[in-house]
Each structure stands twice: as structure tokens, then as C-alpha cells.
Short mmCIF file of C-alpha atoms in Angstrom, two decimals:
data_model
loop_
_atom_site.label_atom_id
_atom_site.label_comp_id
_atom_site.label_asym_id
_atom_site.label_seq_id
_atom_site.Cartn_x
_atom_site.Cartn_y
_atom_site.Cartn_z
CA UNK A 1 89.71 102.40 123.58
CA UNK A 2 87.39 103.79 120.95
CA UNK A 3 88.50 106.28 118.36
CA UNK A 4 85.59 108.30 117.09
CA UNK A 5 84.66 109.49 113.63
CA UNK A 6 87.00 112.05 112.12
CA UNK A 7 85.49 114.82 109.96
CA UNK A 8 85.61 114.43 106.15
CA UNK A 9 89.27 114.05 105.32
CA UNK A 10 90.66 117.12 103.55
CA UNK A 11 94.39 117.71 103.18
CA UNK A 12 95.99 120.43 105.26
CA UNK A 13 98.74 121.95 103.12
CA UNK A 14 101.17 122.91 105.87
CA UNK A 15 101.59 119.94 108.20
CA UNK A 16 104.87 119.06 109.89
CA UNK A 17 105.16 115.28 109.57
CA UNK A 18 108.41 114.94 111.52
CA UNK A 19 106.81 113.74 114.73
CA UNK A 20 104.49 111.34 112.92
CA UNK A 21 107.34 109.86 110.89
CA UNK A 22 109.35 109.28 114.08
CA UNK A 23 106.33 107.58 115.68
CA UNK A 24 105.98 105.25 112.71
CA UNK A 25 109.66 104.27 112.70
CA UNK A 26 109.65 103.57 116.41
CA UNK A 27 106.46 101.52 116.29
CA UNK A 28 106.56 99.70 112.96
CA UNK A 29 108.12 96.63 114.62
CA UNK A 30 105.30 96.30 117.14
CA UNK A 31 102.26 97.42 115.16
CA UNK A 32 100.24 94.52 113.83
CA UNK A 33 101.85 91.77 115.89
CA UNK A 34 98.92 91.52 118.29
CA UNK A 35 96.93 88.57 117.01
CA UNK A 36 94.53 85.99 118.29
CA UNK A 37 96.33 83.67 120.65
CA UNK A 38 97.70 80.76 118.66
CA UNK A 39 95.68 77.63 119.17
CA UNK A 40 96.88 75.45 116.30
CA UNK A 41 100.26 74.10 115.20
CA UNK A 42 100.29 74.27 111.41
CA UNK A 43 103.60 72.49 110.93
CA UNK A 44 102.57 69.58 113.12
CA UNK A 45 99.36 69.28 111.13
CA UNK A 46 101.16 69.20 107.77
CA UNK A 47 103.56 66.55 109.00
CA UNK A 48 100.85 64.31 110.46
CA UNK A 49 98.39 64.75 107.61
CA UNK A 50 100.92 64.02 104.86
CA UNK A 51 102.10 60.90 106.71
CA UNK A 52 98.49 59.74 107.17
CA UNK A 53 97.75 60.15 103.45
CA UNK A 54 100.81 58.13 102.44
CA UNK A 55 99.87 55.42 104.92
CA UNK A 56 96.33 55.29 103.53
CA UNK A 57 97.67 55.01 99.98
CA UNK A 58 99.68 51.94 101.03
CA UNK A 59 96.46 50.24 102.12
CA UNK A 60 95.23 49.99 98.53
CA UNK A 61 98.41 49.22 96.64
CA UNK A 62 98.40 50.89 93.25
CA UNK A 63 96.10 53.91 93.46
CA UNK A 64 94.30 56.07 96.02
CA UNK A 65 91.51 58.42 95.00
CA UNK A 66 91.38 61.07 97.71
CA UNK A 67 88.28 63.27 97.86
CA UNK A 68 89.28 66.72 99.10
CA UNK A 69 86.37 68.27 100.99
CA UNK A 70 86.17 71.97 101.83
CA UNK A 71 88.27 74.64 100.19
CA UNK A 72 91.50 73.61 98.53
CA UNK A 73 92.91 77.15 98.57
CA UNK A 74 92.23 80.03 100.95
CA UNK A 75 90.39 78.07 103.62
CA UNK A 76 89.57 81.12 105.69
CA UNK A 77 86.92 79.34 107.74
CA UNK A 78 89.56 76.97 109.11
CA UNK A 79 91.95 79.88 109.71
CA UNK A 80 89.30 81.76 111.67
CA UNK A 81 88.30 78.88 113.95
CA UNK A 82 91.83 77.49 114.38
CA UNK A 83 94.20 80.43 115.06
CA UNK A 84 97.52 79.37 113.60
CA UNK A 85 96.01 77.39 110.71
CA UNK A 86 97.43 78.43 107.35
CA UNK A 87 94.58 79.13 104.87
CA UNK A 88 96.76 77.51 102.19
CA UNK A 89 97.69 74.47 104.29
CA UNK A 90 96.10 72.02 101.85
CA UNK A 91 98.00 73.31 98.88
CA UNK A 92 101.24 73.29 100.89
CA UNK A 93 100.44 69.70 101.75
CA UNK A 94 100.10 68.93 98.05
CA UNK A 95 103.46 70.55 97.43
CA UNK A 96 105.02 68.10 99.89
CA UNK A 97 103.44 65.22 97.98
CA UNK A 98 103.65 66.68 94.47
CA UNK A 99 105.74 63.84 93.05
CA UNK A 100 103.03 61.37 94.10
CA UNK A 101 99.89 63.40 93.34
CA UNK A 102 97.69 64.15 90.34
CA UNK A 103 94.90 66.72 90.76
CA UNK A 104 91.41 66.48 89.25
CA UNK A 105 88.78 69.20 89.65
CA UNK A 106 85.05 68.39 89.56
CA UNK A 107 82.34 70.91 88.87
CA UNK A 108 78.60 70.26 88.76
CA UNK A 109 77.08 71.28 85.42
CA UNK A 110 74.05 72.68 87.25
CA UNK A 111 76.24 75.09 89.23
CA UNK A 112 77.55 76.51 85.94
CA UNK A 113 74.08 76.77 84.43
CA UNK A 114 72.65 78.46 87.53
CA UNK A 115 75.66 80.80 87.86
CA UNK A 116 76.13 79.73 91.47
CA UNK A 117 78.36 82.09 93.46
CA UNK A 118 81.02 81.39 96.08
CA UNK A 119 80.19 83.89 98.82
CA UNK A 120 83.74 84.12 100.18
CA UNK A 121 85.22 85.29 96.86
CA UNK A 122 82.16 86.62 95.06
CA UNK A 123 83.02 84.38 92.08
CA UNK A 124 80.82 82.01 90.12
CA UNK A 125 81.79 78.34 90.38
CA UNK A 126 83.08 78.16 86.81
CA UNK A 127 85.24 81.25 87.28
CA UNK A 128 86.43 79.90 90.63
CA UNK A 129 87.48 76.68 88.90
CA UNK A 130 89.63 78.64 86.48
CA UNK A 131 91.04 80.72 89.34
CA UNK A 132 91.92 77.51 91.19
CA UNK A 133 93.79 76.15 88.16
CA UNK A 134 95.78 79.39 87.96
CA UNK A 135 96.51 79.35 91.69
CA UNK A 136 97.69 75.75 91.57
CA UNK A 137 100.00 76.59 88.71
CA UNK A 138 101.40 79.50 90.72
CA UNK A 139 102.22 76.98 93.45
CA UNK A 140 103.96 74.72 90.93
CA UNK A 141 101.09 72.22 90.71
CA UNK A 142 99.31 71.21 87.50
CA UNK A 143 95.71 70.08 87.15
CA UNK A 144 95.47 66.78 85.35
CA UNK A 145 91.86 67.27 84.28
CA UNK A 146 88.52 68.94 84.91
CA UNK A 147 85.40 66.77 85.15
CA UNK A 148 81.97 68.26 84.50
CA UNK A 149 79.52 66.09 86.45
CA UNK A 150 75.81 65.50 85.76
CA UNK A 151 76.29 66.98 82.31
CA UNK A 152 73.16 67.37 80.17
CA UNK A 153 74.46 69.33 77.18
CA UNK A 154 73.59 72.69 78.77
CA UNK A 155 74.64 75.55 76.45
CA UNK A 156 76.39 77.49 79.22
CA UNK A 157 78.33 74.38 80.19
CA UNK A 158 79.38 73.76 76.59
CA UNK A 159 80.88 77.25 76.54
CA UNK A 160 82.81 76.52 79.75
CA UNK A 161 84.16 73.27 78.29
CA UNK A 162 85.27 75.06 75.12
CA UNK A 163 87.06 77.78 77.09
CA UNK A 164 89.06 75.24 79.05
CA UNK A 165 89.73 72.90 76.13
CA UNK A 166 91.02 75.70 73.92
CA UNK A 167 93.45 76.69 76.69
CA UNK A 168 94.89 73.20 76.84
CA UNK A 169 92.95 71.87 79.85
CA UNK A 170 91.72 68.29 79.48
CA UNK A 171 87.97 68.16 80.17
CA UNK A 172 85.87 65.05 80.79
CA UNK A 173 82.11 64.80 81.19
CA UNK A 174 80.07 62.48 83.38
CA UNK A 175 76.35 62.27 82.72
CA UNK A 176 73.73 61.55 85.39
CA UNK A 177 73.44 57.87 86.33
CA UNK A 178 69.90 56.65 86.81
CA UNK A 179 69.38 55.46 90.37
CA UNK A 180 72.64 56.94 91.70
CA UNK A 181 73.66 56.22 94.37
CA UNK A 182 71.01 53.95 95.91
CA UNK A 183 70.62 51.45 93.03
CA UNK A 184 74.01 49.91 93.65
CA UNK A 185 73.65 47.11 91.11
CA UNK A 186 72.88 49.59 88.32
CA UNK A 187 75.50 52.10 89.40
CA UNK A 188 78.36 49.59 89.59
CA UNK A 189 77.91 48.22 86.10
CA UNK A 190 78.84 48.79 82.49
CA UNK A 191 75.71 50.94 82.13
CA UNK A 192 76.49 52.96 85.26
CA UNK A 193 80.05 53.90 86.13
CA UNK A 194 81.06 52.09 82.97
CA UNK A 195 79.56 54.85 80.81
CA UNK A 196 81.61 57.56 82.54
CA UNK A 197 84.73 58.83 80.85
CA UNK A 198 87.82 57.23 82.35
CA UNK A 199 90.23 59.93 83.52
CA UNK A 200 93.82 59.20 82.62
CA UNK A 201 96.19 59.75 85.57
CA UNK A 202 99.82 58.85 86.19
CA UNK A 203 100.58 59.11 89.89
CA UNK A 204 99.59 56.86 92.81
CA UNK A 205 97.48 59.47 94.63
CA UNK A 206 94.73 61.31 92.78
CA UNK A 207 93.30 64.31 94.62
CA UNK A 208 89.73 65.01 93.55
CA UNK A 209 88.50 68.46 94.54
CA UNK A 210 85.85 70.91 93.40
CA UNK A 211 84.17 74.23 94.20
CA UNK A 212 81.47 73.91 96.84
CA UNK A 213 79.42 70.91 97.95
CA UNK A 214 77.67 68.49 95.60
CA UNK A 215 80.28 68.91 92.88
CA UNK A 216 80.43 65.17 92.25
CA UNK A 217 83.75 64.47 93.94
CA UNK A 218 82.70 61.22 95.61
CA UNK A 219 80.99 59.88 92.47
CA UNK A 220 84.06 60.68 90.40
CA UNK A 221 86.34 58.91 92.86
CA UNK A 222 84.20 55.77 92.98
CA UNK A 223 83.77 55.77 89.21
CA UNK A 224 87.54 55.87 88.80
CA UNK A 225 88.02 53.04 91.31
CA UNK A 226 85.56 50.98 89.25
CA UNK A 227 87.45 51.69 86.02
CA UNK A 228 90.82 50.92 87.63
CA UNK A 229 89.65 47.50 88.79
CA UNK A 230 88.31 46.82 85.30
CA UNK A 231 91.87 47.45 84.12
CA UNK A 232 93.39 45.18 86.75
CA UNK A 233 94.68 48.04 88.90
CA UNK A 234 94.09 47.91 92.66
CA UNK A 235 92.60 51.20 93.80
CA UNK A 236 90.87 52.67 96.82
CA UNK A 237 88.94 55.68 98.02
CA UNK A 238 89.30 57.97 101.03
CA UNK A 239 88.08 61.38 102.15
CA UNK A 240 90.21 64.31 103.20
CA UNK A 241 87.93 66.28 105.49
CA UNK A 242 88.70 69.13 107.86
CA UNK A 243 85.35 69.51 109.61
CA UNK A 244 83.72 68.29 111.69
CA UNK A 245 86.73 67.24 113.74
CA UNK A 246 86.11 63.59 114.59
CA UNK A 247 88.09 63.53 117.84
CA UNK A 248 86.58 66.70 119.37
CA UNK A 249 83.33 66.58 121.39
CA UNK A 250 80.07 66.89 119.49
CA UNK A 251 79.26 70.28 121.05
CA UNK A 252 82.80 71.69 120.81
CA UNK A 253 82.59 75.22 119.31
CA UNK A 254 84.83 74.20 116.39
CA UNK A 255 82.31 71.54 115.38
CA UNK A 256 79.36 73.83 116.08
CA UNK A 257 80.98 76.49 113.86
CA UNK A 258 80.98 73.92 111.05
CA UNK A 259 77.25 73.39 111.55
CA UNK A 260 76.72 77.15 111.42
CA UNK A 261 78.78 77.38 108.22
CA UNK A 262 76.69 74.70 106.52
CA UNK A 263 73.29 75.66 107.95
CA UNK A 264 72.00 76.35 104.44
CA UNK A 265 72.86 72.75 103.48
CA UNK A 266 71.18 71.28 106.55
CA UNK A 267 74.34 69.55 107.78
CA UNK A 268 74.11 68.25 111.33
CA UNK A 269 76.97 66.90 113.42
CA UNK A 270 76.32 63.55 115.05
CA UNK A 271 78.02 60.63 116.74
CA UNK A 272 79.12 58.13 114.11
CA UNK A 273 76.93 55.09 114.94
CA UNK A 274 78.91 52.73 112.67
CA UNK A 275 82.16 53.60 114.40
CA UNK A 276 80.59 53.27 117.84
CA UNK A 277 79.24 49.85 116.94
CA UNK A 278 82.42 48.53 115.31
CA UNK A 279 85.12 50.10 117.46
CA UNK A 280 83.25 51.02 120.67
CA UNK A 281 84.60 54.55 120.31
CA UNK A 282 82.56 57.78 120.29
CA UNK A 283 83.61 59.99 117.39
CA UNK A 284 81.93 62.82 115.48
CA UNK A 285 80.86 62.89 111.86
CA UNK A 286 77.99 64.59 110.06
CA UNK A 287 74.65 63.46 108.76
CA UNK A 288 75.40 63.29 105.03
CA UNK A 289 78.43 61.04 105.48
CA UNK A 290 76.62 58.84 107.98
CA UNK A 291 73.50 58.56 105.81
CA UNK A 292 75.38 57.69 102.64
CA UNK A 293 77.90 55.32 104.24
CA UNK A 294 75.87 52.10 103.85
CA UNK A 295 75.47 52.82 100.14
CA UNK A 296 79.15 53.73 99.71
CA UNK A 297 80.17 50.53 101.49
CA UNK A 298 77.92 48.48 99.20
CA UNK A 299 79.40 50.18 96.13
CA UNK A 300 82.93 49.56 97.36
CA UNK A 301 82.07 45.93 98.24
CA UNK A 302 81.15 45.30 94.59
CA UNK A 303 84.55 46.60 93.49
CA UNK A 304 87.18 46.04 96.19
CA UNK A 305 88.51 43.20 98.27
CA UNK A 306 86.78 42.64 101.67
CA UNK A 307 89.89 43.62 103.63
CA UNK A 308 89.88 47.03 101.92
CA UNK A 309 86.41 48.00 103.14
CA UNK A 310 85.84 50.60 105.83
CA UNK A 311 83.78 49.92 108.95
CA UNK A 312 82.60 53.53 109.38
CA UNK A 313 82.49 56.89 107.59
CA UNK A 314 85.04 58.17 110.12
CA UNK A 315 87.44 55.37 109.12
CA UNK A 316 86.90 56.46 105.53
CA UNK A 317 88.31 59.90 106.38
CA UNK A 318 91.90 61.05 106.70
CA UNK A 319 91.87 63.85 109.26
CA UNK A 320 94.64 64.66 111.72
CA UNK A 321 93.56 68.24 112.40
CA UNK A 322 92.42 67.59 115.95
CA UNK A 323 95.90 66.40 116.92
CA UNK A 324 97.42 69.78 116.00
CA UNK A 325 95.28 71.85 118.39
CA UNK A 326 97.69 73.17 121.02
CA UNK A 327 95.43 75.55 122.95
CA UNK A 328 91.84 74.42 123.27
CA UNK A 329 90.67 77.60 125.01
CA UNK A 330 92.01 79.83 122.21
CA UNK A 331 90.36 77.63 119.60
CA UNK A 332 87.04 77.66 121.46
CA UNK A 333 87.01 81.46 121.63
CA UNK A 334 87.84 81.79 117.94
CA UNK A 335 85.15 79.29 116.95
CA UNK A 336 82.51 81.08 119.03
CA UNK A 337 83.27 84.27 117.13
CA UNK A 338 82.85 82.40 113.85
CA UNK A 339 79.41 81.18 114.94
CA UNK A 340 78.34 84.80 115.49
CA UNK A 341 79.81 85.84 112.15
CA UNK A 342 77.85 83.07 110.43
CA UNK A 343 74.65 84.26 112.09
CA UNK A 344 75.05 87.78 110.73
CA UNK A 345 75.82 86.39 107.28
CA UNK A 346 72.71 84.22 107.36
CA UNK A 347 70.57 87.19 108.41
CA UNK A 348 71.94 89.15 105.47
CA UNK A 349 71.35 86.25 103.07
CA UNK A 350 67.77 86.03 104.31
CA UNK A 351 67.23 89.78 103.74
CA UNK A 352 68.58 89.40 100.21
CA UNK A 353 66.35 86.40 99.49
CA UNK A 354 69.21 83.89 99.29
CA UNK A 355 68.04 81.57 102.09
CA UNK A 356 64.87 80.77 104.01
CA UNK A 357 64.22 81.94 107.56
CA UNK A 358 65.11 78.50 108.93
CA UNK A 359 68.82 79.11 108.23
CA UNK A 360 69.41 82.09 110.55
CA UNK A 361 66.97 80.57 113.04
CA UNK A 362 69.05 77.41 113.15
CA UNK A 363 72.28 79.33 113.72
CA UNK A 364 70.57 81.40 116.40
CA UNK A 365 69.72 78.15 118.18
CA UNK A 366 73.37 77.08 117.93
CA UNK A 367 74.38 80.42 119.45
CA UNK A 368 71.93 79.96 122.30
CA UNK A 369 73.34 76.50 123.03
CA UNK A 370 76.80 78.08 123.32
CA UNK A 371 75.46 81.02 125.40
CA UNK A 372 76.43 83.49 122.68
CA UNK A 373 74.85 86.85 121.83
CA UNK A 374 75.23 89.14 118.82
CA UNK A 375 76.96 91.70 121.02
CA UNK A 376 79.66 89.20 122.02
CA UNK A 377 81.23 90.34 118.78
CA UNK A 378 83.11 93.43 120.00
CA UNK A 379 82.60 95.56 116.89
CA UNK A 380 78.80 95.26 116.80
CA UNK A 381 77.84 97.83 119.44
CA UNK A 382 80.36 100.50 118.27
CA UNK A 383 79.11 100.14 114.68
CA UNK A 384 75.50 100.57 115.79
CA UNK A 385 76.44 103.59 117.88
CA UNK A 386 78.28 105.13 114.91
CA UNK A 387 75.15 104.68 112.82
CA UNK A 388 73.09 106.42 115.48
CA UNK A 389 75.56 109.30 115.47
CA UNK A 390 75.22 109.56 111.69
CA UNK A 391 71.43 109.57 111.94
CA UNK A 392 71.60 112.45 114.42
CA UNK A 393 72.89 114.61 111.56
CA UNK A 394 70.25 113.45 109.10
CA UNK A 395 68.84 116.92 108.55
CA UNK A 396 72.12 117.95 106.91
CA UNK A 397 72.02 115.21 104.30
CA UNK A 398 68.33 114.57 103.53
CA UNK A 399 66.01 111.82 104.72
CA UNK A 400 65.98 109.15 102.01
CA UNK A 401 69.07 107.20 102.99
CA UNK A 402 69.87 104.90 105.87
CA UNK A 403 72.66 106.44 107.94
CA UNK A 404 75.50 104.02 108.39
CA UNK A 405 78.22 103.25 110.87
CA UNK A 406 81.22 100.94 110.82
CA UNK A 407 83.60 99.66 113.49
CA UNK A 408 86.94 97.89 113.12
CA UNK A 409 88.93 96.07 115.80
CA UNK A 410 92.66 96.45 115.33
CA UNK A 411 95.08 93.66 116.27
CA UNK A 412 95.80 95.27 119.65
CA UNK A 413 92.08 95.51 120.51
CA UNK A 414 91.62 99.18 119.66
CA UNK A 415 88.20 99.92 118.16
CA UNK A 416 88.09 102.38 115.27
CA UNK A 417 84.76 103.73 114.03
CA UNK A 418 83.49 105.63 111.03
CA UNK A 419 80.19 106.84 109.63
CA UNK A 420 78.94 107.83 106.23
CA UNK A 421 78.77 111.37 104.88
CA UNK A 422 77.93 113.01 101.54
CA UNK A 423 81.54 112.33 100.53
CA UNK A 424 82.52 108.95 101.97
CA UNK A 425 80.88 105.64 102.75
CA UNK A 426 81.07 104.45 106.36
CA UNK A 427 83.54 101.71 105.41
CA UNK A 428 85.77 104.30 103.70
CA UNK A 429 85.90 106.62 106.69
CA UNK A 430 86.49 103.71 109.08
CA UNK A 431 89.42 102.31 107.10
CA UNK A 432 91.01 105.73 106.67
CA UNK A 433 90.63 106.40 110.38
CA UNK A 434 92.22 103.02 111.10
CA UNK A 435 95.29 103.50 108.93
CA UNK A 436 95.77 107.02 110.27
CA UNK A 437 95.73 105.61 113.77
CA UNK A 438 98.21 102.85 112.88
CA UNK A 439 100.54 105.37 111.22
CA UNK A 440 100.45 107.59 114.30
CA UNK A 441 99.13 110.53 112.29
CA UNK A 442 97.29 113.37 114.07
CA UNK A 443 93.53 113.00 114.26
CA UNK A 444 92.99 116.40 112.65
CA UNK A 445 95.22 115.61 109.66
CA UNK A 446 93.17 115.41 106.46
CA UNK A 447 94.45 112.86 103.96
CA UNK A 448 92.21 113.57 100.96
CA UNK A 449 91.57 117.01 99.60
CA UNK A 450 88.04 118.13 98.91
CA UNK A 451 89.09 118.69 95.30
CA UNK A 452 90.12 115.02 94.87
CA UNK A 453 86.93 113.68 96.43
CA UNK A 454 84.72 116.05 94.45
CA UNK A 455 86.55 115.24 91.21
CA UNK A 456 85.87 111.53 91.64
CA UNK A 457 82.28 112.32 92.59
CA UNK A 458 81.88 114.46 89.47
CA UNK A 459 83.19 111.60 87.31
CA UNK A 460 80.69 109.21 88.88
CA UNK A 461 77.78 111.59 88.48
CA UNK A 462 78.42 113.25 85.14
CA UNK A 463 80.24 110.53 83.18
CA UNK A 464 79.04 107.27 84.73
CA UNK A 465 75.53 108.66 85.45
CA UNK A 466 75.54 107.36 89.01
CA UNK A 467 73.22 108.89 91.57
CA UNK A 468 75.48 108.37 94.57
CA UNK A 469 78.65 110.47 94.52
CA UNK A 470 80.06 109.45 97.92
CA UNK A 471 83.15 107.26 97.58
CA UNK A 472 83.08 103.53 98.21
CA UNK A 473 86.14 101.97 99.82
CA UNK A 474 87.74 100.83 96.56
CA UNK A 475 87.35 104.35 95.13
CA UNK A 476 88.64 105.93 98.32
CA UNK A 477 91.80 103.83 98.41
CA UNK A 478 92.44 104.55 94.72
CA UNK A 479 92.05 108.29 95.35
CA UNK A 480 94.35 108.03 98.36
CA UNK A 481 96.94 106.14 96.31
CA UNK A 482 97.10 108.72 93.53
CA UNK A 483 97.49 111.43 96.18
CA UNK A 484 100.72 109.98 97.55
CA UNK A 485 103.18 111.80 95.24
CA UNK A 486 102.08 115.15 96.66
CA UNK A 487 101.02 113.92 100.09
CA UNK A 488 103.57 111.97 102.19
CA UNK A 489 100.96 111.39 104.89
CA UNK A 490 98.79 109.47 102.43
CA UNK A 491 101.70 107.18 101.59
CA UNK A 492 102.46 106.66 105.26
CA UNK A 493 98.86 105.70 105.92
CA UNK A 494 98.62 103.34 102.94
CA UNK A 495 101.62 101.40 104.23
CA UNK A 496 99.45 100.31 107.16
CA UNK A 497 96.85 98.49 105.06
CA UNK A 498 98.56 95.10 105.41
CA UNK A 499 98.12 95.35 109.17
CA UNK A 500 94.35 95.20 108.72
CA UNK A 501 94.44 91.64 107.39
CA UNK A 502 92.51 89.38 109.72
CA UNK A 503 90.93 92.27 111.63
CA UNK A 504 87.25 92.18 112.61
CA UNK A 505 84.74 94.68 111.20
CA UNK A 506 81.01 95.25 111.50
CA UNK A 507 78.83 97.59 109.46
CA UNK A 508 75.35 98.73 110.35
CA UNK A 509 74.09 98.02 106.83
CA UNK A 510 74.59 95.61 103.92
CA UNK A 511 77.73 96.91 102.20
CA UNK A 512 77.56 97.81 98.52
CA UNK A 513 79.91 95.94 96.20
CA UNK A 514 82.53 98.71 96.13
CA UNK A 515 82.94 98.40 99.88
CA UNK A 516 82.65 94.64 100.16
CA UNK A 517 85.17 93.97 97.39
CA UNK A 518 87.68 96.33 98.96
CA UNK A 519 87.26 94.82 102.43
CA UNK A 520 87.58 91.30 101.05
CA UNK A 521 90.83 92.19 99.30
CA UNK A 522 92.16 93.69 102.52
CA UNK A 523 91.45 90.36 104.25
CA UNK A 524 89.07 91.85 106.82
CA UNK A 525 86.50 89.60 108.51
CA UNK A 526 83.30 91.49 107.80
CA UNK A 527 79.81 91.17 109.20
CA UNK A 528 76.84 93.47 108.74
CA UNK A 529 73.33 94.13 109.90
CA UNK A 530 70.60 92.92 107.49
CA UNK A 531 69.73 96.53 106.63
CA UNK A 532 69.77 98.05 103.15
CA UNK A 533 71.41 101.43 102.57
CA UNK A 534 68.63 102.71 100.35
CA UNK A 535 65.03 102.12 99.37
CA UNK A 536 66.24 101.55 95.82
CA UNK A 537 66.06 97.94 94.63
CA UNK A 538 69.08 98.35 92.36
CA UNK A 539 72.35 99.54 93.85
CA UNK A 540 75.11 100.85 91.59
CA UNK A 541 77.98 100.40 94.04
#
């Protein structure tokens, strides 16, 4: 059912909360338990993947350099396409192997210089590296070293190295190698890998990870294998990849969702021709691994023993994720939703000048191949309708702004909507409506007093010199929080926020930072239309 927009939320002073409190107590055990049908067995995956890594390490004897692709922590893409996958599965895997594992983080110097941003966290790559180190420590895992790859003495990179070094983090630098990777003879020589800093490690498995693609993980692994053999230590290389899933069909939605997620990189899933030729088995890999495999094999052949060489890029990987899928239909449905989410994100990135038109066009073609439409995402139509309802009242608020709507799907399938007003952003009204609904509070109960909202608006306008006084989500939740001592209903509603984690939301406009940050912290899967909220080129929120 759809719950419509509630009027601006002002506190009624004489409200009997007895009935609402009873409703909450009776329903708190069932609220929030409705989730996507589980399609993935996380425990089975951890058991199989850890065993596969240990077996691979035995193949090489003394040392295995394991390139960790994808996100080490908070792999929300995997969690979205594989219901039941733990976003922190990789780090939990490392905990199981912690006595055998050293961790090295690579970061491309160019990503630091260009201030490249991770879209899922809104953090630059250098900041994300520091966050990752902190997160690993919180999980009881230490980082052995950070490697800055393709280093050219950039001033911004020097500052990053100093910050880490002065906090006790060992930092190495690898400079560009002329001819890498194609000129194998030059690369595997004293003037190639031999010029790279050798990274001191202690344990038999060295996990090499890094923020984003092209961080230099593979080059670092192969450079270390070269140095180990120079020291008389037998070492090998393998890849820990999650996607594409090699033992799922090429056009399986999980694999197509990976293509959609990497459309800006031009990744294309394909049958691994080397594996087909050598093992007469059809498996899936992606173009970059397939294209680089002959070069990687040549590099390895100059270092390792013949029996240690891989016959295909798929053999090079360690990936048991496909064996932990327990409900293919549930996984397919979840992956199809991710493809649509990626399309909306690409359309937004195009509007903001982040990508070329070919990126959303490519994802649109992937959607068509899966018979998917934008409106197959349940929250899209209600959000658009909420925006139309807001526009119908345009004469009350002026004509310069875009009128916005938002829709949220709760775990039990209920759709909650909200629209913007002079006092609240659309995301703010939608979230407040949602937590009121979850708390069983009356629809006509006002959680925020006009005085509170206007006081925050006055601060924004008169002290911070902001033009927009309506409250973004982060401001709204702060105002609601400080209201709890005098307003039990506000406290009751705030207790429901955790139940929004993993919910789906769509907004009829590109959310300002105050909304997007708040929604990200709540763990909501957000998409938006590629529409700006104002004609202004600079947005304060």
C-alpha cells in the first residue's frame, strides 16, 4: 500500500501515546524482518573460499601473493546482487586466516593527484585508504605496508606519504616501468621490477588490495614474486575475484550486473577462450583479464617453474562464490534490480559531467537484453507521482525550484512517499513518514515543532548565509534527535531508523549532499532521476 505525504511535521502538545507505545511493543519483533529472499549462503562461501586460498598457497610452496579485486570492506554491490552475502565477508575471511596473512594496500599516485572519489562512500582514494587501515585495525588486522604505484614525485602524493609515515605506516613507492606490461623482457629485469622497492613481509600469504581499479595490485604482486625468486624464495600469484562469477552463464543477471557496475571502465564479460581451449570447459571471465593473460603468463614464465604456470585467467582466480548460491531465482531478481540502479546512477553521472553518454546507453542496452524497464524498480513511479503532487502546489512556493518527490520501500513492501516543502526536503519528509509508520504513530502526529524547524532555518540563513532554509535529511534527523527529551514520539520514531537499512529509495531529483550523506549512513539503496533541484550551478547542501 502507499502512504501519502503528511503535512509539515509540527508537534501537537497534547497527544496520548499509550496506544502507539502498545503498538510498538507488540510489533517490534516483527518489524524489519521482511527482507529479500535469501539466495546466498555466506557461511558456506567463507568455508569454501578460505579452503581454496590455503590450497592455492600450497601450490607455490613458500609464498602466495593474492590480488584482492573489488572492495575489501563494505562490498555492498555483492550484498545487493547476492541476498545473504555479508558486505564484510572478505574481511571476515581474512580474520579466519589472520595468522597466515599479511596485508598490503596499493594506491595509484594519479588517483591521489586527481582527487579521485569513491562514489559509494563519497571519499577520495587517499582518504579511503586511511579509512581502510582504520577499519582493518578495528577488525584486529594490521596493514603491513602501503605502496604508492606509478609515483612521479607529485606534491600531493608526497603529502600523503608523509601523513602515513608520520603515523607509523610503512610506505613504499613504485615508479612507472617503461614498456609495462607488454615489454616482458624489460619488465622482468633488474631495470624493471628490480628497481621497485621490495616489500618486507613475514607470512606465507600476502593479500594485495587497493581502492578502485588500476591501483597497481597486479604489478605489485608480480614485482614481489620477482624479488622473492631473486632471494631464493618460491612464490606465486593468484587473483581473488568476486565478479564475474566464472561458473554462472554469461548472460546471468549477476554477471550482467557486474558489467553494468563497470560500464564506465568498459569491462565486458566473455567466455574465457584460454580455458575453453585447454580444459574444454565454458567459463566466464572479463575482457581485461583475458586480454592481459598472455602477457601475465609470459611474465610468470620468466620467473616461475613451468608446473606453476596457469593455463587460463580463470585458473589464475580463486573464486568459490558461485558454489554458495542457494536460490538462483532470488539472486536473479536481486541482480536485475541492481542493473536498474546502475542505470539511474549512470544517468546522474552523465548529467553531472562525470561520464560520457556511452555509459548509460550501454547499461540501457544491458537492461533491454534482460527485458528490464526503469519502472521495474517499485519506488520509481511513486517518487515521480509525489513530485507531480508537489508541483501542483507550486504557486504557494514560487516558480524557481524543481518540485521534488521521494519514495521508500519498507522491508514488508509498503511504499512511503514524501515531497519537498518550504521547510523540509523531499528525502526528509519521506524518512520521517517512514519511521512514523514503522513506530505505529498516528498519521496526524507532528514530530517537529515549527519553532525547531524555523530556528534551524534561521541559523542557516542568518549565520551560515545560506539561501535555502528547508532542512536536508541530516539536519532533520539532528533536529529530531534534540527534540527527544521533550517529545517521546520523536524518540520512538528514531528507534526505527535501523529498520531502514537495505531499503530501496528513489528521488525525483539529484539529492544534495545533506540528503545523500544521511541516506548513505542509513544504509538505504538510493537512486534518483538525472534532474537538478535548482538552476543554480553551485549547491550549498
